[in-house]
Amino acid sequence: MRQTLIVAAVAASALTVASCATDPTDTADAPPLVDSSADLVAPGTVDVGDAPVTDRTRQVVRLAQTLYTFWDTGDSAYLDRAVDPGFVDNTLPSGRPQGPTGPAAASTAFRTAVPDLTCELADLNVTGDTFTARLVFRGHFTGTYDGREGAGQQVEFGAIDIQHVGDSRIVEDWHLEDNLTFLQQTGIVQSG
């Protein structure tokens, strides 16, 4: 039976996790799939398909939560916990360093432009050692980007990530951000 978790914010940031699964091997005392620690972002939905929820599945979900808490906060301690030192970005943009320093540099650049940047982990799909995430970034262009000063423009753009988990951390990724929407919303690129 398909196992889908839906996580919804309830009553001022309390989280409720509802499972659509009726797997007879599930036990009431099994740890939850989503870590509800207050410091971690919670995914809007989690889909593991027909796979059973195992400790490895929980580890993959927690690594996703940890990585996107880094993107939500800019706190590199989360990046260090989520990404392996040998991490490889398979869609490395020109000028960005390879390895864990790449996401750190990207976060710094975006936060220079959008200091109040947040990252919503809207959807998380887990397939074995790989997860795919649909992200929504939001904030206001009040900083600088490519030599241009922001005037408080609201920004909201999406991204899709595919991350592969090694023994204990993320070892490689592929990602696609909607940079055109970001550039249009900031006025750096004219739409139309």
mmCIF file of C-alpha atoms in Angstrom:
data_model
loop_
_atom_site.group_PDB
_atom_site.id
_atom_site.type_symbol
_atom_site.label_atom_id
_atom_site.label_comp_id
_atom_site.label_asym_id
_atom_site.label_seq_id
_atom_site.Cartn_x
_atom_site.Cartn_y
_atom_site.Cartn_z
ATOM 1 C CA MET A 1 0.000 0.000 0.000
ATOM 2 C CA ARG A 2 1.279 3.484 -0.877
ATOM 3 C CA GLN A 3 2.750 5.287 2.141
ATOM 4 C CA THR A 4 2.353 9.017 2.022
ATOM 5 C CA LEU A 5 2.848 11.310 4.953
ATOM 6 C CA ILE A 6 1.246 14.684 5.024
ATOM 7 C CA VAL A 7 2.664 17.165 7.451
ATOM 8 C CA ALA A 8 0.557 20.214 8.247
ATOM 9 C CA ALA A 9 1.195 23.171 10.500
ATOM 10 C CA VAL A 10 -1.465 23.204 13.189
ATOM 11 C CA ALA A 11 -2.145 25.813 15.875
ATOM 12 C CA ALA A 12 0.881 28.106 15.785
ATOM 13 C CA SER A 13 3.573 25.719 14.527
ATOM 14 C CA ALA A 14 2.569 22.444 16.165
ATOM 15 C CA LEU A 15 2.942 19.655 13.605
ATOM 16 C CA THR A 16 0.615 16.792 12.947
ATOM 17 C CA VAL A 17 1.798 13.833 10.941
ATOM 18 C CA ALA A 18 -0.893 11.722 9.343
ATOM 19 C CA SER A 19 -0.028 8.519 7.544
ATOM 20 C CA CYS A 20 -2.133 7.135 4.744
ATOM 21 C CA ALA A 21 -0.457 3.755 5.163
ATOM 22 C CA THR A 22 -2.073 0.748 6.748
ATOM 23 C CA ASP A 23 0.979 -1.492 6.624
ATOM 24 C CA PRO A 24 0.474 -4.305 9.151
ATOM 25 C CA THR A 25 4.196 -4.287 9.969
ATOM 26 C CA ASP A 26 3.949 -0.713 11.296
ATOM 27 C CA THR A 27 3.999 -0.611 15.059
ATOM 28 C CA ALA A 28 2.805 2.139 17.335
ATOM 29 C CA ASP A 29 6.215 2.402 18.988
ATOM 30 C CA ALA A 30 8.204 2.766 15.733
ATOM 31 C CA PRO A 31 9.975 6.128 15.414
ATOM 32 C CA PRO A 32 8.190 8.623 13.151
ATOM 33 C CA LEU A 33 9.403 9.059 9.585
ATOM 34 C CA VAL A 34 9.717 12.843 9.967
ATOM 35 C CA ASP A 35 11.898 14.273 12.734
ATOM 36 C CA SER A 36 9.729 16.842 14.509
ATOM 37 C CA SER A 37 12.658 18.575 16.230
ATOM 38 C CA ALA A 38 11.866 22.268 16.473
ATOM 39 C CA ASP A 39 15.129 23.275 14.774
ATOM 40 C CA LEU A 40 14.489 21.275 11.572
ATOM 41 C CA VAL A 41 12.237 22.235 8.666
ATOM 42 C CA ALA A 42 9.326 19.859 8.189
ATOM 43 C CA PRO A 43 8.397 18.656 4.720
ATOM 44 C CA GLY A 44 4.913 19.507 3.475
ATOM 45 C CA THR A 45 4.538 15.948 2.150
ATOM 46 C CA VAL A 46 6.709 12.850 2.207
ATOM 47 C CA ASP A 47 6.226 10.000 -0.253
ATOM 48 C CA VAL A 48 8.151 6.743 0.014
ATOM 49 C CA GLY A 49 6.042 4.912 -2.548
ATOM 50 C CA ASP A 50 5.390 1.274 -1.744
ATOM 51 C CA ALA A 51 8.646 0.841 0.175
ATOM 52 C CA PRO A 52 8.544 -0.023 3.866
ATOM 53 C CA VAL A 53 9.680 2.665 6.274
ATOM 54 C CA THR A 54 13.039 1.569 7.681
ATOM 55 C CA ASP A 55 15.747 3.194 9.784
ATOM 56 C CA ARG A 56 17.521 4.016 6.501
ATOM 57 C CA THR A 57 14.391 5.753 5.191
ATOM 58 C CA ARG A 58 14.242 7.812 8.384
ATOM 59 C CA GLN A 59 17.947 8.681 7.987
ATOM 60 C CA VAL A 60 17.388 9.873 4.405
ATOM 61 C CA VAL A 61 14.397 12.000 5.450
ATOM 62 C CA ARG A 62 16.354 13.509 8.355
ATOM 63 C CA LEU A 63 19.271 14.371 6.037
ATOM 64 C CA ALA A 64 16.805 16.118 3.714
ATOM 65 C CA GLN A 65 15.373 18.048 6.655
ATOM 66 C CA THR A 66 18.881 18.973 7.792
ATOM 67 C CA LEU A 67 20.011 20.121 4.333
ATOM 68 C CA TYR A 68 16.942 22.296 3.797
ATOM 69 C CA THR A 69 17.241 23.736 7.287
ATOM 70 C CA PHE A 70 20.627 24.983 6.070
ATOM 71 C CA TRP A 71 18.932 26.589 3.059
ATOM 72 C CA ASP A 72 16.192 27.994 5.317
ATOM 73 C CA THR A 73 18.566 29.508 7.889
ATOM 74 C CA GLY A 74 21.972 29.887 6.221
ATOM 75 C CA ASP A 75 23.525 28.163 9.255
ATOM 76 C CA SER A 76 26.474 26.151 7.885
ATOM 77 C CA ALA A 77 26.370 23.741 10.849
ATOM 78 C CA TYR A 78 23.340 22.116 9.168
ATOM 79 C CA LEU A 79 25.221 21.879 5.861
ATOM 80 C CA ASP A 80 28.166 20.233 7.620
ATOM 81 C CA ARG A 81 25.830 17.636 9.191
ATOM 82 C CA ALA A 82 24.045 16.901 5.895
ATOM 83 C CA VAL A 83 26.767 16.895 3.223
ATOM 84 C CA ASP A 84 29.774 14.580 2.939
ATOM 85 C CA PRO A 85 33.232 16.207 2.574
ATOM 86 C CA GLY A 86 33.534 14.470 -0.815
ATOM 87 C CA PHE A 87 30.180 15.872 -2.014
ATOM 88 C CA VAL A 88 29.875 16.356 -5.799
ATOM 89 C CA ASP A 89 27.498 18.844 -7.447
ATOM 90 C CA ASN A 90 26.625 17.274 -10.817
ATOM 91 C CA THR A 91 25.005 20.499 -12.101
ATOM 92 C CA LEU A 92 27.645 22.911 -10.862
ATOM 93 C CA PRO A 93 26.992 26.476 -12.085
ATOM 94 C CA SER A 94 29.902 28.358 -13.621
ATOM 95 C CA GLY A 95 32.033 30.060 -10.985
ATOM 96 C CA ARG A 96 30.740 28.015 -8.030
ATOM 97 C CA PRO A 97 33.282 25.844 -6.188
ATOM 98 C CA GLN A 98 32.846 22.088 -6.177
ATOM 99 C CA GLY A 99 32.230 20.228 -2.907
ATOM 100 C CA PRO A 100 30.501 21.434 0.253
ATOM 101 C CA THR A 101 31.875 24.953 -0.252
ATOM 102 C CA GLY A 102 29.608 25.270 -3.323
ATOM 103 C CA PRO A 103 26.270 25.278 -1.463
ATOM 104 C CA ALA A 104 27.820 27.500 1.223
ATOM 105 C CA ALA A 105 28.898 30.039 -1.438
ATOM 106 C CA ALA A 106 25.480 29.903 -3.109
ATOM 107 C CA SER A 107 23.698 30.498 0.194
ATOM 108 C CA THR A 108 25.953 33.455 0.996
ATOM 109 C CA ALA A 109 25.325 34.993 -2.446
ATOM 110 C CA PHE A 110 21.554 34.604 -2.176
ATOM 111 C CA ARG A 111 21.498 35.917 1.393
ATOM 112 C CA THR A 112 23.510 38.955 0.306
ATOM 113 C CA ALA A 113 20.661 39.720 -2.109
ATOM 114 C CA VAL A 114 17.774 38.395 0.004
ATOM 115 C CA PRO A 115 18.754 38.544 3.692
ATOM 116 C CA ASP A 116 15.380 37.186 4.847
ATOM 117 C CA LEU A 117 15.534 34.179 2.478
ATOM 118 C CA THR A 118 13.495 31.160 3.579
ATOM 119 C CA CYS A 119 13.288 27.698 2.074
ATOM 120 C CA GLU A 120 10.099 25.661 2.198
ATOM 121 C CA LEU A 121 10.518 21.911 1.743
ATOM 122 C CA ALA A 122 7.186 21.549 -0.034
ATOM 123 C CA ASP A 123 7.464 17.922 -1.194
ATOM 124 C CA LEU A 124 9.927 15.140 -0.465
ATOM 125 C CA ASN A 125 10.026 11.884 -2.433
ATOM 126 C CA VAL A 126 12.308 9.125 -1.153
ATOM 127 C CA THR A 127 13.460 6.209 -3.296
ATOM 128 C CA GLY A 128 16.026 4.086 -1.515
ATOM 129 C CA ASP A 129 19.199 6.168 -1.051
ATOM 130 C CA THR A 130 17.941 9.042 -3.180
ATOM 131 C CA PHE A 131 15.500 11.820 -2.482
ATOM 132 C CA THR A 132 13.877 14.414 -4.678
ATOM 133 C CA ALA A 133 12.722 17.679 -3.164
ATOM 134 C CA ARG A 134 10.441 20.429 -4.440
ATOM 135 C CA LEU A 135 11.481 23.678 -2.792
ATOM 136 C CA VAL A 136 10.006 27.169 -2.601
ATOM 137 C CA PHE A 137 12.355 30.051 -1.743
ATOM 138 C CA ARG A 138 10.864 33.332 -0.480
ATOM 139 C CA GLY A 139 12.090 36.674 0.766
ATOM 140 C CA HIS A 140 12.686 40.299 -0.187
ATOM 141 C CA PHE A 141 15.405 41.738 -2.404
ATOM 142 C CA THR A 142 16.800 44.280 0.062
ATOM 143 C CA GLY A 143 20.497 43.554 -0.468
ATOM 144 C CA THR A 144 22.708 43.484 -3.531
ATOM 145 C CA TYR A 145 22.952 41.042 -6.408
ATOM 146 C CA ASP A 146 25.317 41.301 -9.360
ATOM 147 C CA GLY A 147 26.099 44.904 -8.382
ATOM 148 C CA ARG A 148 22.448 45.955 -8.146
ATOM 149 C CA GLU A 149 20.680 47.217 -5.042
ATOM 150 C CA GLY A 150 17.303 45.798 -4.111
ATOM 151 C CA ALA A 151 14.290 47.935 -3.304
ATOM 152 C CA GLY A 152 12.445 45.401 -1.163
ATOM 153 C CA GLN A 153 10.917 43.457 -4.059
ATOM 154 C CA GLN A 154 9.222 40.256 -2.949
ATOM 155 C CA VAL A 155 10.759 37.121 -4.428
ATOM 156 C CA GLU A 156 9.348 33.620 -4.629
ATOM 157 C CA PHE A 157 10.862 30.986 -6.865
ATOM 158 C CA GLY A 158 11.029 27.221 -7.017
ATOM 159 C CA ALA A 159 13.744 24.605 -7.239
ATOM 160 C CA ILE A 160 13.981 20.854 -7.704
ATOM 161 C CA ASP A 161 16.807 18.858 -6.123
ATOM 162 C CA ILE A 162 17.818 15.236 -6.499
ATOM 163 C CA GLN A 163 20.191 14.143 -3.730
ATOM 164 C CA HIS A 164 22.015 10.821 -3.334
ATOM 165 C CA VAL A 165 22.881 9.667 0.178
ATOM 166 C CA GLY A 166 26.024 7.662 0.909
ATOM 167 C CA ASP A 167 26.714 5.815 4.162
ATOM 168 C CA SER A 168 25.900 8.725 6.440
ATOM 169 C CA ARG A 169 25.574 11.958 4.422
ATOM 170 C CA ILE A 170 24.647 13.336 1.018
ATOM 171 C CA VAL A 171 27.386 12.523 -1.498
ATOM 172 C CA GLU A 172 26.071 14.041 -4.746
ATOM 173 C CA ASP A 173 23.260 16.104 -6.165
ATOM 174 C CA TRP A 174 21.563 17.473 -9.250
ATOM 175 C CA HIS A 175 19.518 20.665 -8.979
ATOM 176 C CA LEU A 176 17.534 23.143 -11.039
ATOM 177 C CA GLU A 177 16.459 26.537 -9.734
ATOM 178 C CA ASP A 178 13.995 28.908 -11.419
ATOM 179 C CA ASN A 179 16.604 31.650 -11.697
ATOM 180 C CA LEU A 180 14.698 33.482 -14.435
ATOM 181 C CA THR A 181 11.758 34.090 -12.090
ATOM 182 C CA PHE A 182 14.155 35.328 -9.406
ATOM 183 C CA LEU A 183 15.860 37.717 -11.850
ATOM 184 C CA GLN A 184 12.526 39.010 -13.154
ATOM 185 C CA GLN A 185 11.110 39.558 -9.663
ATOM 186 C CA THR A 186 14.195 41.520 -8.648
ATOM 187 C CA GLY A 187 14.005 43.624 -11.808
ATOM 188 C CA ILE A 188 17.443 42.520 -13.002
ATOM 189 C CA VAL A 189 15.857 40.926 -16.069
ATOM 190 C CA GLN A 190 12.784 42.483 -17.655
ATOM 191 C CA SER A 191 9.843 40.145 -18.241
ATOM 192 C CA GLY A 192 7.748 40.209 -21.371
#
